[in-house]
Amino acid sequence: MFGTHHTKAMVLFRHDDLAQVVILTANFIERDFKMSQAIWKTPLLPLQKDAAYPSDPLPPLGSGARFKHDLMAYFRGYSRNGNATLPDLISQLQDYDFRPVRGALVGSIPGLQMPGQFEPEEQDRIGRWGLPALKRILSSIPINPTPSSDRNSQPHIVAQVSSIASVGEKWLLSTLVPTLSTTAPVQKPRPKPKVSVIFPTASEIRNSVDGYGSGSSIHIKISSSTQAKQLAVLKPMLCRWSGHPISQTYNAASPQTTREAGRGRAAPHIKTYIRFSDAEMTRIDWAMMTSANLSTQAWGTSPNAGGEVRVSSYELGVIVWPALWDDADTQGLTSMVPVFGCDLPQSNVYAGGDGQGTEGINVGWRMPYDLPLVRYAEDEKPWCATDACDEPDWMGRVWPGFGR
């Protein structure tokens, strides 16, 4: 199984003795900056005043100290013949204070993940990567309680990617979906989440800012019988990238009114995974931005008989959730909400965070796609870069097929 270095990230050291870690979905090529992308960056990090020692207890997930620990472990994963290839970067970053960071690092490093062969804390010190890392993080994230008036509202997990590999039905339904559905223990069981996958159609690529040029960065194969079977499994989950074509103003009393992200014509190279708390998709349990598409190379294979998971590619992303913004006055009352065309919610407070009229904090997650989602029509198929398209794009170009 082949793998790639798919991570997109920067570490910036400034002349004022501040540093910053930046994680992106874009490569540094012109075409990528004509497409929808995302960037996450730490606050400016000062030099730390007190030393931290490897013997210290492992910091909690979501904390800045844990983010630093996991980032250092990720950079140590770059090695040749057992020797680290980034020792100077690791040594320099160790001097900086990561406490202002909110979020958990989700990375992949080529190799075998063997979670069953170590105690949980020892495995975390060594480094968890791919789906085992994601499952570990999701099992610690509290999900939003369901209001008594909406007890049966179904959570909704949305994977939005720019590439879908030939992974097979078993991996999709028996490995990926259960991992994404993982939550911290809850007192009252929630309905099983609905799962959707956002991937552009040929018409969306044709009408995108760069037309068929964008299609060379977006991949799925559907020609073989095996790939056709996978598509049949995916089809009920598939949703369009650009959403509803009719512009309407969002009305909180009618959540199904289209909420526009304004990115419909910028084809997606971004990759996001979001768990919405409710069927109306008004609140978010967790949200992740990453370089990882839907592939076993990126996330890892299904566990073998010994519980081992093989990861083949380097990937990097960040996951955040509402409780990271809790403080002493808002414990358990913070809500994460989707925002459209801006970075902050219209109001940073909301009423009824505890069901008793208490005010909580709203944290915004900028959406790259419109809501509600629009499922594929019966005759629609995902864009396939290897297939020729004779219908001209908006610039009058036809597509001969990728690599032809």
mmCIF file of C-alpha atoms in Angstrom:
data_model
loop_
_atom_site.group_PDB
_atom_site.id
_atom_site.type_symbol
_atom_site.label_atom_id
_atom_site.label_comp_id
_atom_site.label_asym_id
_atom_site.label_seq_id
_atom_site.Cartn_x
_atom_site.Cartn_y
_atom_site.Cartn_z
ATOM 1 C CA MET A 1 0.000 0.000 0.000
ATOM 2 C CA PHE A 2 1.503 3.310 -1.070
ATOM 3 C CA GLY A 3 1.603 6.408 1.100
ATOM 4 C CA THR A 4 2.449 10.070 0.723
ATOM 5 C CA HIS A 5 3.568 13.061 2.728
ATOM 6 C CA HIS A 6 0.192 14.806 2.715
ATOM 7 C CA THR A 7 0.641 17.150 5.706
ATOM 8 C CA LYS A 8 0.484 20.895 5.040
ATOM 9 C CA ALA A 9 1.914 22.896 7.941
ATOM 10 C CA MET A 10 4.311 25.681 8.916
ATOM 11 C CA VAL A 11 6.176 26.632 12.077
ATOM 12 C CA LEU A 12 6.976 30.341 12.209
ATOM 13 C CA PHE A 13 9.703 31.763 14.458
ATOM 14 C CA ARG A 14 9.596 35.546 14.777
ATOM 15 C CA HIS A 15 12.212 38.144 15.597
ATOM 16 C CA ASP A 16 10.215 39.189 18.677
ATOM 17 C CA ASP A 17 10.774 35.732 20.238
ATOM 18 C CA LEU A 18 7.225 34.567 19.486
ATOM 19 C CA ALA A 19 6.360 31.424 17.525
ATOM 20 C CA GLN A 20 3.264 30.151 15.750
ATOM 21 C CA VAL A 21 2.171 26.759 14.393
ATOM 22 C CA VAL A 22 0.012 26.873 11.256
ATOM 23 C CA ILE A 23 -1.899 23.886 9.841
ATOM 24 C CA LEU A 24 -3.459 24.172 6.374
ATOM 25 C CA THR A 25 -5.315 22.152 3.753
ATOM 26 C CA ALA A 26 -3.596 23.946 0.828
ATOM 27 C CA ASN A 27 -0.346 23.045 -0.897
ATOM 28 C CA PHE A 28 1.861 25.940 -1.945
ATOM 29 C CA ILE A 29 0.806 25.857 -5.596
ATOM 30 C CA GLU A 30 -1.223 28.453 -7.475
ATOM 31 C CA ARG A 31 -4.130 26.135 -8.307
ATOM 32 C CA ASP A 32 -4.836 25.394 -4.646
ATOM 33 C CA PHE A 33 -5.455 29.071 -3.948
ATOM 34 C CA LYS A 34 -8.320 29.100 -6.443
ATOM 35 C CA MET A 35 -10.118 26.488 -4.348
ATOM 36 C CA SER A 36 -11.814 26.350 -0.948
ATOM 37 C CA GLN A 37 -9.188 25.772 1.742
ATOM 38 C CA ALA A 38 -8.841 26.160 5.498
ATOM 39 C CA ILE A 39 -6.156 27.362 7.862
ATOM 40 C CA TRP A 40 -5.824 26.901 11.614
ATOM 41 C CA LYS A 41 -3.167 28.642 13.628
ATOM 42 C CA THR A 42 -2.127 28.744 17.240
ATOM 43 C CA PRO A 43 -2.056 32.036 19.114
ATOM 44 C CA LEU A 44 1.368 33.682 19.144
ATOM 45 C CA LEU A 45 3.399 31.554 21.545
ATOM 46 C CA PRO A 46 5.843 33.196 23.970
ATOM 47 C CA LEU A 47 9.010 31.630 25.288
ATOM 48 C CA GLN A 48 8.129 29.611 28.373
ATOM 49 C CA LYS A 49 9.421 30.749 31.717
ATOM 50 C CA ASP A 50 9.241 27.423 33.545
ATOM 51 C CA ALA A 51 10.688 24.136 32.312
ATOM 52 C CA ALA A 52 8.524 21.095 31.638
ATOM 53 C CA TYR A 53 9.972 17.636 32.196
ATOM 54 C CA PRO A 54 9.208 14.379 30.361
ATOM 55 C CA SER A 55 8.322 12.764 33.704
ATOM 56 C CA ASP A 56 5.419 15.165 34.233
ATOM 57 C CA PRO A 57 1.935 13.557 34.110
ATOM 58 C CA LEU A 58 0.527 13.389 30.602
ATOM 59 C CA PRO A 59 -1.553 16.574 30.086
ATOM 60 C CA PRO A 60 -5.282 16.266 29.291
ATOM 61 C CA LEU A 61 -6.462 16.160 25.677
ATOM 62 C CA GLY A 62 -7.422 19.594 24.385
ATOM 63 C CA SER A 63 -4.937 21.452 26.558
ATOM 64 C CA GLY A 64 -2.071 23.446 25.116
ATOM 65 C CA ALA A 65 0.439 21.309 26.986
ATOM 66 C CA ARG A 66 -1.004 18.143 25.428
ATOM 67 C CA PHE A 67 -1.034 19.760 21.981
ATOM 68 C CA LYS A 68 2.679 20.497 22.410
ATOM 69 C CA HIS A 69 3.391 16.945 23.568
ATOM 70 C CA ASP A 70 1.589 15.443 20.568
ATOM 71 C CA LEU A 71 3.175 17.883 18.110
ATOM 72 C CA MET A 72 6.649 16.988 19.372
ATOM 73 C CA ALA A 73 5.787 13.295 19.048
ATOM 74 C CA TYR A 74 4.597 13.925 15.489
ATOM 75 C CA PHE A 75 7.812 15.718 14.512
ATOM 76 C CA ARG A 76 9.852 12.881 16.045
ATOM 77 C CA GLY A 77 8.048 10.606 13.608
ATOM 78 C CA TYR A 78 10.133 12.096 10.808
ATOM 79 C CA SER A 79 13.143 9.813 10.923
ATOM 80 C CA ARG A 80 15.614 8.023 8.687
ATOM 81 C CA ASN A 81 17.219 4.750 9.778
ATOM 82 C CA GLY A 82 15.988 5.404 13.302
ATOM 83 C CA ASN A 83 17.491 8.886 13.496
ATOM 84 C CA ALA A 84 15.284 11.959 13.884
ATOM 85 C CA THR A 85 15.451 14.293 10.884
ATOM 86 C CA LEU A 86 14.011 17.362 12.664
ATOM 87 C CA PRO A 87 16.026 17.567 15.927
ATOM 88 C CA ASP A 88 16.714 21.313 15.622
ATOM 89 C CA LEU A 89 13.035 22.145 15.072
ATOM 90 C CA ILE A 90 11.989 19.978 18.019
ATOM 91 C CA SER A 91 14.630 21.505 20.284
ATOM 92 C CA GLN A 92 13.668 25.060 19.344
ATOM 93 C CA LEU A 93 9.912 24.498 19.771
ATOM 94 C CA GLN A 94 10.426 22.961 23.211
ATOM 95 C CA ASP A 95 11.317 26.431 24.487
ATOM 96 C CA TYR A 96 7.847 27.863 23.752
ATOM 97 C CA ASP A 97 4.755 28.018 25.947
ATOM 98 C CA PHE A 98 1.750 26.304 24.302
ATOM 99 C CA ARG A 99 -0.707 26.928 27.136
ATOM 100 C CA PRO A 100 -2.857 29.390 25.123
ATOM 101 C CA VAL A 101 -3.689 26.661 22.551
ATOM 102 C CA ARG A 102 -7.174 25.095 22.524
ATOM 103 C CA GLY A 103 -7.542 21.938 20.465
ATOM 104 C CA ALA A 104 -6.250 18.416 20.024
ATOM 105 C CA LEU A 105 -3.758 17.403 17.362
ATOM 106 C CA VAL A 106 -4.875 14.593 15.056
ATOM 107 C CA GLY A 107 -1.974 13.215 13.041
ATOM 108 C CA SER A 108 -0.934 10.220 10.985
ATOM 109 C CA ILE A 109 2.550 8.740 10.678
ATOM 110 C CA PRO A 110 3.410 5.729 8.494
ATOM 111 C CA GLY A 111 3.730 2.494 10.427
ATOM 112 C CA LEU A 112 1.813 0.029 12.569
ATOM 113 C CA GLN A 113 -0.379 1.307 15.371
ATOM 114 C CA MET A 114 -0.465 -1.305 18.141
ATOM 115 C CA PRO A 115 -2.810 0.077 20.817
ATOM 116 C CA GLY A 116 -3.408 -3.325 22.385
ATOM 117 C CA GLN A 117 0.274 -3.826 23.194
ATOM 118 C CA PHE A 118 0.677 -0.857 25.564
ATOM 119 C CA GLU A 119 -1.078 0.666 28.523
ATOM 120 C CA PRO A 120 -3.229 3.629 27.365
ATOM 121 C CA GLU A 121 -0.980 6.315 28.869
ATOM 122 C CA GLU A 122 2.183 4.684 27.524
ATOM 123 C CA GLN A 123 0.584 4.478 24.066
ATOM 124 C CA ASP A 124 -0.246 8.183 24.296
ATOM 125 C CA ARG A 125 3.337 9.030 25.246
ATOM 126 C CA ILE A 126 4.632 7.091 22.249
ATOM 127 C CA GLY A 127 1.992 8.652 19.999
ATOM 128 C CA ARG A 128 -1.359 7.549 18.675
ATOM 129 C CA TRP A 129 -1.931 8.154 14.977
ATOM 130 C CA GLY A 130 -4.721 7.769 12.463
ATOM 131 C CA LEU A 131 -8.073 6.305 13.501
ATOM 132 C CA PRO A 132 -6.787 4.974 16.877
ATOM 133 C CA ALA A 133 -5.802 8.562 17.758
ATOM 134 C CA LEU A 134 -9.134 9.966 16.606
ATOM 135 C CA LYS A 135 -11.093 7.354 18.552
ATOM 136 C CA ARG A 136 -9.077 8.122 21.698
ATOM 137 C CA ILE A 137 -9.858 11.835 21.365
ATOM 138 C CA LEU A 138 -13.558 11.406 20.546
ATOM 139 C CA SER A 139 -14.009 9.080 23.531
ATOM 140 C CA SER A 140 -13.077 12.022 25.782
ATOM 141 C CA ILE A 141 -15.299 14.686 24.167
ATOM 142 C CA PRO A 142 -18.616 15.347 25.933
ATOM 143 C CA ILE A 143 -21.528 15.694 23.544
ATOM 144 C CA ASN A 144 -24.295 18.254 23.863
ATOM 145 C CA PRO A 145 -27.208 17.123 26.028
ATOM 146 C CA THR A 146 -30.495 16.798 24.195
ATOM 147 C CA PRO A 147 -33.210 19.228 25.357
ATOM 148 C CA SER A 148 -36.195 17.368 26.800
ATOM 149 C CA SER A 149 -38.398 18.756 24.003
ATOM 150 C CA ASP A 150 -36.102 17.310 21.341
ATOM 151 C CA ARG A 151 -35.059 13.991 22.853
ATOM 152 C CA ASN A 152 -35.213 12.115 19.545
ATOM 153 C CA SER A 153 -33.283 14.659 17.466
ATOM 154 C CA GLN A 154 -30.686 12.719 15.470
ATOM 155 C CA PRO A 155 -27.043 13.846 15.527
ATOM 156 C CA HIS A 156 -25.468 14.245 12.094
ATOM 157 C CA ILE A 157 -21.829 13.515 11.219
ATOM 158 C CA VAL A 158 -20.596 15.116 7.988
ATOM 159 C CA ALA A 159 -17.327 14.133 6.297
ATOM 160 C CA GLN A 160 -16.390 16.692 3.634
ATOM 161 C CA VAL A 161 -13.357 15.662 1.577
ATOM 162 C CA SER A 162 -11.575 16.156 -1.732
ATOM 163 C CA SER A 163 -10.618 12.533 -2.334
ATOM 164 C CA ILE A 164 -12.234 9.165 -1.687
ATOM 165 C CA ALA A 165 -10.010 6.132 -2.149
ATOM 166 C CA SER A 166 -11.136 2.604 -2.963
ATOM 167 C CA VAL A 167 -11.565 1.608 0.672
ATOM 168 C CA GLY A 168 -14.393 -0.909 0.449
ATOM 169 C CA GLU A 169 -17.722 -1.270 2.205
ATOM 170 C CA LYS A 170 -16.295 -3.003 5.284
ATOM 171 C CA TRP A 171 -13.846 -0.225 6.109
ATOM 172 C CA LEU A 172 -16.454 2.476 5.550
ATOM 173 C CA LEU A 173 -19.245 0.921 7.600
ATOM 174 C CA SER A 174 -17.338 -1.185 10.148
ATOM 175 C CA THR A 175 -14.251 0.949 10.813
ATOM 176 C CA LEU A 176 -14.674 4.603 9.810
ATOM 177 C CA VAL A 177 -18.309 5.211 10.776
ATOM 178 C CA PRO A 178 -18.038 3.575 14.239
ATOM 179 C CA THR A 179 -14.884 5.597 14.937
ATOM 180 C CA LEU A 180 -16.547 8.871 13.938
ATOM 181 C CA SER A 181 -19.565 7.907 16.085
ATOM 182 C CA THR A 182 -17.447 7.484 19.234
ATOM 183 C CA THR A 183 -18.377 9.743 22.157
ATOM 184 C CA ALA A 184 -17.578 10.150 25.827
ATOM 185 C CA PRO A 185 -19.877 8.116 28.080
ATOM 186 C CA VAL A 186 -23.352 9.644 28.388
ATOM 187 C CA GLN A 187 -26.035 9.269 31.043
ATOM 188 C CA LYS A 188 -28.863 9.062 28.516
ATOM 189 C CA PRO A 189 -28.294 7.275 25.181
ATOM 190 C CA ARG A 190 -28.539 9.421 22.059
ATOM 191 C CA PRO A 191 -29.959 8.282 18.711
ATOM 192 C CA LYS A 192 -27.457 6.738 16.308
ATOM 193 C CA PRO A 193 -25.960 9.567 14.204
ATOM 194 C CA LYS A 194 -26.774 10.035 10.558
ATOM 195 C CA VAL A 195 -23.655 10.111 8.349
ATOM 196 C CA SER A 196 -23.222 12.194 5.182
ATOM 197 C CA VAL A 197 -20.290 12.663 2.811
ATOM 198 C CA ILE A 198 -19.870 15.903 0.848
ATOM 199 C CA PHE A 199 -18.125 15.502 -2.514
ATOM 200 C CA PRO A 200 -18.546 17.643 -5.653
ATOM 201 C CA THR A 201 -20.393 16.545 -8.781
ATOM 202 C CA ALA A 202 -19.108 17.036 -12.328
ATOM 203 C CA SER A 203 -21.395 20.039 -12.841
ATOM 204 C CA GLU A 204 -20.014 21.700 -9.705
ATOM 205 C CA ILE A 205 -16.444 21.260 -10.957
ATOM 206 C CA ARG A 206 -17.428 22.496 -14.429
ATOM 207 C CA ASN A 207 -18.879 25.701 -12.979
ATOM 208 C CA SER A 208 -16.196 26.294 -10.342
ATOM 209 C CA VAL A 209 -13.822 29.273 -10.353
ATOM 210 C CA ASP A 210 -11.070 27.290 -12.103
ATOM 211 C CA GLY A 211 -13.440 25.039 -14.045
ATOM 212 C CA TYR A 212 -12.030 21.658 -14.934
ATOM 213 C CA GLY A 213 -8.625 22.810 -13.658
ATOM 214 C CA SER A 214 -9.919 22.301 -10.118
ATOM 215 C CA GLY A 215 -10.892 18.744 -10.960
ATOM 216 C CA SER A 216 -7.290 17.612 -11.199
ATOM 217 C CA SER A 217 -7.039 17.944 -7.396
ATOM 218 C CA ILE A 218 -10.257 16.051 -6.585
ATOM 219 C CA HIS A 219 -10.324 12.275 -6.900
ATOM 220 C CA ILE A 220 -12.541 9.220 -6.733
ATOM 221 C CA LYS A 221 -12.544 6.138 -8.965
ATOM 222 C CA ILE A 222 -15.840 4.558 -9.996
ATOM 223 C CA SER A 223 -15.068 2.542 -13.140
ATOM 224 C CA SER A 224 -14.285 -0.984 -11.864
ATOM 225 C CA SER A 225 -16.921 -3.332 -10.468
ATOM 226 C CA THR A 226 -15.406 -3.059 -6.978
ATOM 227 C CA GLN A 227 -15.416 0.725 -7.167
ATOM 228 C CA ALA A 228 -19.006 0.682 -8.454
ATOM 229 C CA LYS A 229 -20.052 -1.386 -5.416
ATOM 230 C CA GLN A 230 -18.399 1.143 -3.123
ATOM 231 C CA LEU A 231 -20.219 3.963 -4.908
ATOM 232 C CA ALA A 232 -23.526 2.142 -4.356
ATOM 233 C CA VAL A 233 -22.780 2.085 -0.606
ATOM 234 C CA LEU A 234 -21.771 5.757 -0.632
ATOM 235 C CA LYS A 235 -24.593 7.063 -2.818
ATOM 236 C CA PRO A 236 -27.221 7.387 -0.031
ATOM 237 C CA MET A 237 -24.676 9.422 1.982
ATOM 238 C CA LEU A 238 -23.425 11.671 -0.836
ATOM 239 C CA CYS A 239 -24.320 15.370 -0.787
ATOM 240 C CA ARG A 240 -23.455 18.193 -3.149
ATOM 241 C CA TRP A 241 -20.695 20.676 -2.329
ATOM 242 C CA SER A 242 -22.420 23.873 -3.398
ATOM 243 C CA GLY A 243 -25.768 23.163 -1.786
ATOM 244 C CA HIS A 244 -29.013 24.904 -2.613
ATOM 245 C CA PRO A 245 -28.829 27.263 -5.601
ATOM 246 C CA ILE A 246 -31.496 29.642 -4.250
ATOM 247 C CA SER A 247 -30.325 32.388 -1.880
ATOM 248 C CA GLN A 248 -32.523 32.917 1.170
ATOM 249 C CA THR A 249 -32.009 34.583 4.519
ATOM 250 C CA TYR A 250 -31.586 32.305 7.501
ATOM 251 C CA ASN A 251 -34.520 32.338 9.874
ATOM 252 C CA ALA A 252 -33.892 30.813 13.304
ATOM 253 C CA ALA A 253 -37.574 29.841 13.516
ATOM 254 C CA SER A 254 -37.205 27.911 10.239
ATOM 255 C CA PRO A 255 -33.767 26.268 10.338
ATOM 256 C CA GLN A 256 -34.227 24.600 6.942
ATOM 257 C CA THR A 257 -33.869 27.969 5.199
ATOM 258 C CA THR A 258 -30.584 27.925 3.295
ATOM 259 C CA ARG A 259 -27.578 29.234 5.202
ATOM 260 C CA GLU A 260 -24.944 30.128 2.626
ATOM 261 C CA ALA A 261 -21.209 29.794 3.189
ATOM 262 C CA GLY A 262 -20.454 31.696 -0.022
ATOM 263 C CA ARG A 263 -17.915 29.095 -1.213
ATOM 264 C CA GLY A 264 -20.046 27.226 -3.748
ATOM 265 C CA ARG A 265 -17.974 28.146 -6.819
ATOM 266 C CA ALA A 266 -14.610 27.604 -5.115
ATOM 267 C CA ALA A 267 -14.161 23.845 -5.533
ATOM 268 C CA PRO A 268 -13.240 22.035 -2.304
ATOM 269 C CA HIS A 269 -9.691 21.052 -1.474
ATOM 270 C CA ILE A 270 -10.568 21.569 2.184
ATOM 271 C CA LYS A 271 -11.253 18.526 4.383
ATOM 272 C CA THR A 272 -13.549 18.803 7.409
ATOM 273 C CA TYR A 273 -15.344 16.359 9.679
ATOM 274 C CA ILE A 274 -18.128 17.701 11.902
ATOM 275 C CA ARG A 275 -20.575 16.140 14.338
ATOM 276 C CA PHE A 276 -23.735 18.256 14.564
ATOM 277 C CA SER A 277 -25.752 17.816 17.753
ATOM 278 C CA ASP A 278 -29.169 17.997 16.146
ATOM 279 C CA ALA A 279 -30.991 17.167 12.932
ATOM 280 C CA GLU A 280 -31.366 20.898 12.134
ATOM 281 C CA MET A 281 -27.562 21.256 12.330
ATOM 282 C CA THR A 282 -27.669 24.324 14.569
ATOM 283 C CA ARG A 283 -25.138 23.127 17.171
ATOM 284 C CA ILE A 284 -21.824 21.281 16.919
ATOM 285 C CA ASP A 285 -20.440 18.583 19.237
ATOM 286 C CA TRP A 286 -16.976 18.656 17.628
ATOM 287 C CA ALA A 287 -15.326 19.859 14.431
ATOM 288 C CA MET A 288 -12.095 18.840 12.748
ATOM 289 C CA MET A 289 -9.991 20.374 9.983
ATOM 290 C CA THR A 290 -7.335 18.086 8.535
ATOM 291 C CA SER A 291 -5.314 17.075 5.501
ATOM 292 C CA ALA A 292 -6.762 13.538 5.729
ATOM 293 C CA ASN A 293 -9.207 12.393 3.061
ATOM 294 C CA LEU A 294 -11.270 9.199 3.116
ATOM 295 C CA SER A 295 -8.534 6.615 2.647
ATOM 296 C CA THR A 296 -6.877 3.790 4.536
ATOM 297 C CA GLN A 297 -3.528 5.392 3.711
ATOM 298 C CA ALA A 298 -4.515 8.511 5.659
ATOM 299 C CA TRP A 299 -6.477 7.015 8.556
ATOM 300 C CA GLY A 300 -5.244 3.434 8.737
ATOM 301 C CA THR A 301 -6.588 0.030 7.811
ATOM 302 C CA SER A 302 -9.156 -1.943 9.759
ATOM 303 C CA PRO A 303 -7.492 -3.675 12.733
ATOM 304 C CA ASN A 304 -5.997 -7.064 11.957
ATOM 305 C CA ALA A 305 -6.350 -10.139 14.193
ATOM 306 C CA GLY A 306 -3.752 -8.688 16.546
ATOM 307 C CA GLY A 307 -5.495 -5.307 16.725
ATOM 308 C CA GLU A 308 -2.807 -3.620 14.619
ATOM 309 C CA VAL A 309 -3.704 -0.739 12.297
ATOM 310 C CA ARG A 310 -1.406 0.146 9.401
ATOM 311 C CA VAL A 311 -1.087 3.844 8.498
ATOM 312 C CA SER A 312 0.754 4.774 5.290
ATOM 313 C CA SER A 313 0.739 8.573 4.976
ATOM 314 C CA TYR A 314 1.748 11.650 6.931
ATOM 315 C CA GLU A 315 -1.326 13.756 7.781
ATOM 316 C CA LEU A 316 -2.046 16.553 10.240
ATOM 317 C CA GLY A 317 -5.186 18.195 11.555
ATOM 318 C CA VAL A 318 -6.859 19.741 14.598
ATOM 319 C CA ILE A 319 -10.116 18.933 16.362
ATOM 320 C CA VAL A 320 -11.980 21.343 18.662
ATOM 321 C CA TRP A 321 -15.110 21.101 20.802
ATOM 322 C CA PRO A 322 -17.216 23.499 22.940
ATOM 323 C CA ALA A 323 -15.876 22.553 26.384
ATOM 324 C CA LEU A 324 -12.440 23.904 25.457
ATOM 325 C CA TRP A 325 -13.902 27.411 25.936
ATOM 326 C CA ASP A 326 -15.494 26.667 29.308
ATOM 327 C CA ASP A 327 -14.437 28.687 32.329
ATOM 328 C CA ALA A 328 -15.453 28.725 35.958
ATOM 329 C CA ASP A 329 -18.658 30.646 35.201
ATOM 330 C CA THR A 330 -19.766 28.749 32.088
ATOM 331 C CA GLN A 331 -18.840 25.164 32.942
ATOM 332 C CA GLY A 332 -20.881 22.957 30.620
ATOM 333 C CA LEU A 333 -22.740 25.922 29.099
ATOM 334 C CA THR A 334 -20.539 26.620 26.078
ATOM 335 C CA SER A 335 -22.056 25.919 22.674
ATOM 336 C CA MET A 336 -20.337 25.647 19.274
ATOM 337 C CA VAL A 337 -22.405 26.890 16.364
ATOM 338 C CA PRO A 338 -21.927 26.978 12.575
ATOM 339 C CA VAL A 339 -21.326 30.461 11.151
ATOM 340 C CA PHE A 340 -21.540 31.502 7.513
ATOM 341 C CA GLY A 341 -19.499 34.118 5.677
ATOM 342 C CA CYS A 342 -17.844 35.307 8.895
ATOM 343 C CA ASP A 343 -15.649 34.005 11.706
ATOM 344 C CA LEU A 344 -17.792 34.866 14.728
ATOM 345 C CA PRO A 345 -21.417 34.115 15.661
ATOM 346 C CA GLN A 346 -23.914 36.968 15.610
ATOM 347 C CA SER A 347 -24.076 36.739 19.386
ATOM 348 C CA ASN A 348 -21.412 35.323 21.672
ATOM 349 C CA VAL A 349 -24.031 34.298 24.235
ATOM 350 C CA TYR A 350 -27.069 32.067 24.014
ATOM 351 C CA ALA A 351 -29.961 31.499 26.379
ATOM 352 C CA GLY A 352 -30.898 28.186 27.879
ATOM 353 C CA GLY A 353 -27.491 26.531 27.903
ATOM 354 C CA ASP A 354 -28.583 24.358 30.846
ATOM 355 C CA GLY A 355 -32.262 24.227 29.986
ATOM 356 C CA GLN A 356 -32.977 26.680 32.837
ATOM 357 C CA GLY A 357 -32.556 29.970 30.978
ATOM 358 C CA THR A 358 -28.910 30.407 32.012
ATOM 359 C CA GLU A 359 -26.687 32.224 29.540
ATOM 360 C CA GLY A 360 -23.794 30.353 27.949
ATOM 361 C CA ILE A 361 -21.036 31.156 25.471
ATOM 362 C CA ASN A 362 -21.354 30.706 21.708
ATOM 363 C CA VAL A 363 -18.183 29.679 19.858
ATOM 364 C CA GLY A 364 -18.322 29.916 16.053
ATOM 365 C CA TRP A 365 -17.068 27.359 13.515
ATOM 366 C CA ARG A 366 -16.846 28.908 10.053
ATOM 367 C CA MET A 367 -18.661 26.664 7.593
ATOM 368 C CA PRO A 368 -17.185 25.935 4.155
ATOM 369 C CA TYR A 369 -20.482 24.621 2.757
ATOM 370 C CA ASP A 370 -24.154 25.567 2.794
ATOM 371 C CA LEU A 371 -26.814 24.134 5.092
ATOM 372 C CA PRO A 372 -29.091 22.274 4.860
ATOM 373 C CA LEU A 373 -27.234 19.674 2.835
ATOM 374 C CA VAL A 374 -28.520 18.736 -0.617
ATOM 375 C CA ARG A 375 -28.348 15.047 -1.461
ATOM 376 C CA TYR A 376 -27.286 13.858 -4.898
ATOM 377 C CA ALA A 377 -30.104 13.536 -7.405
ATOM 378 C CA GLU A 378 -30.760 10.022 -8.674
ATOM 379 C CA ASP A 379 -28.856 10.688 -11.914
ATOM 380 C CA GLU A 380 -25.895 12.519 -10.311
ATOM 381 C CA LYS A 381 -22.461 10.989 -9.793
ATOM 382 C CA PRO A 382 -19.368 12.292 -8.043
ATOM 383 C CA TRP A 383 -16.735 14.045 -10.129
ATOM 384 C CA CYS A 384 -14.257 11.464 -11.413
ATOM 385 C CA ALA A 385 -11.027 13.048 -12.678
ATOM 386 C CA THR A 386 -10.052 10.016 -14.763
ATOM 387 C CA ASP A 387 -13.259 10.206 -16.823
ATOM 388 C CA ALA A 388 -13.363 12.475 -19.881
ATOM 389 C CA CYS A 389 -15.998 15.254 -19.974
ATOM 390 C CA ASP A 390 -17.062 16.593 -23.383
ATOM 391 C CA GLU A 391 -19.351 19.279 -21.960
ATOM 392 C CA PRO A 392 -17.338 22.550 -21.814
ATOM 393 C CA ASP A 393 -16.740 24.238 -18.492
ATOM 394 C CA TRP A 394 -17.687 27.905 -18.080
ATOM 395 C CA MET A 395 -14.407 28.895 -19.742
ATOM 396 C CA GLY A 396 -15.125 26.753 -22.797
ATOM 397 C CA ARG A 397 -12.640 23.965 -21.968
ATOM 398 C CA VAL A 398 -13.333 20.236 -22.160
ATOM 399 C CA TRP A 399 -11.738 17.625 -19.932
ATOM 400 C CA PRO A 400 -9.774 14.774 -21.586
ATOM 401 C CA GLY A 401 -9.430 12.806 -18.375
ATOM 402 C CA PHE A 402 -6.724 13.050 -15.718
ATOM 403 C CA GLY A 403 -3.296 11.944 -16.958
ATOM 404 C CA ARG A 404 -4.320 11.808 -20.618
#
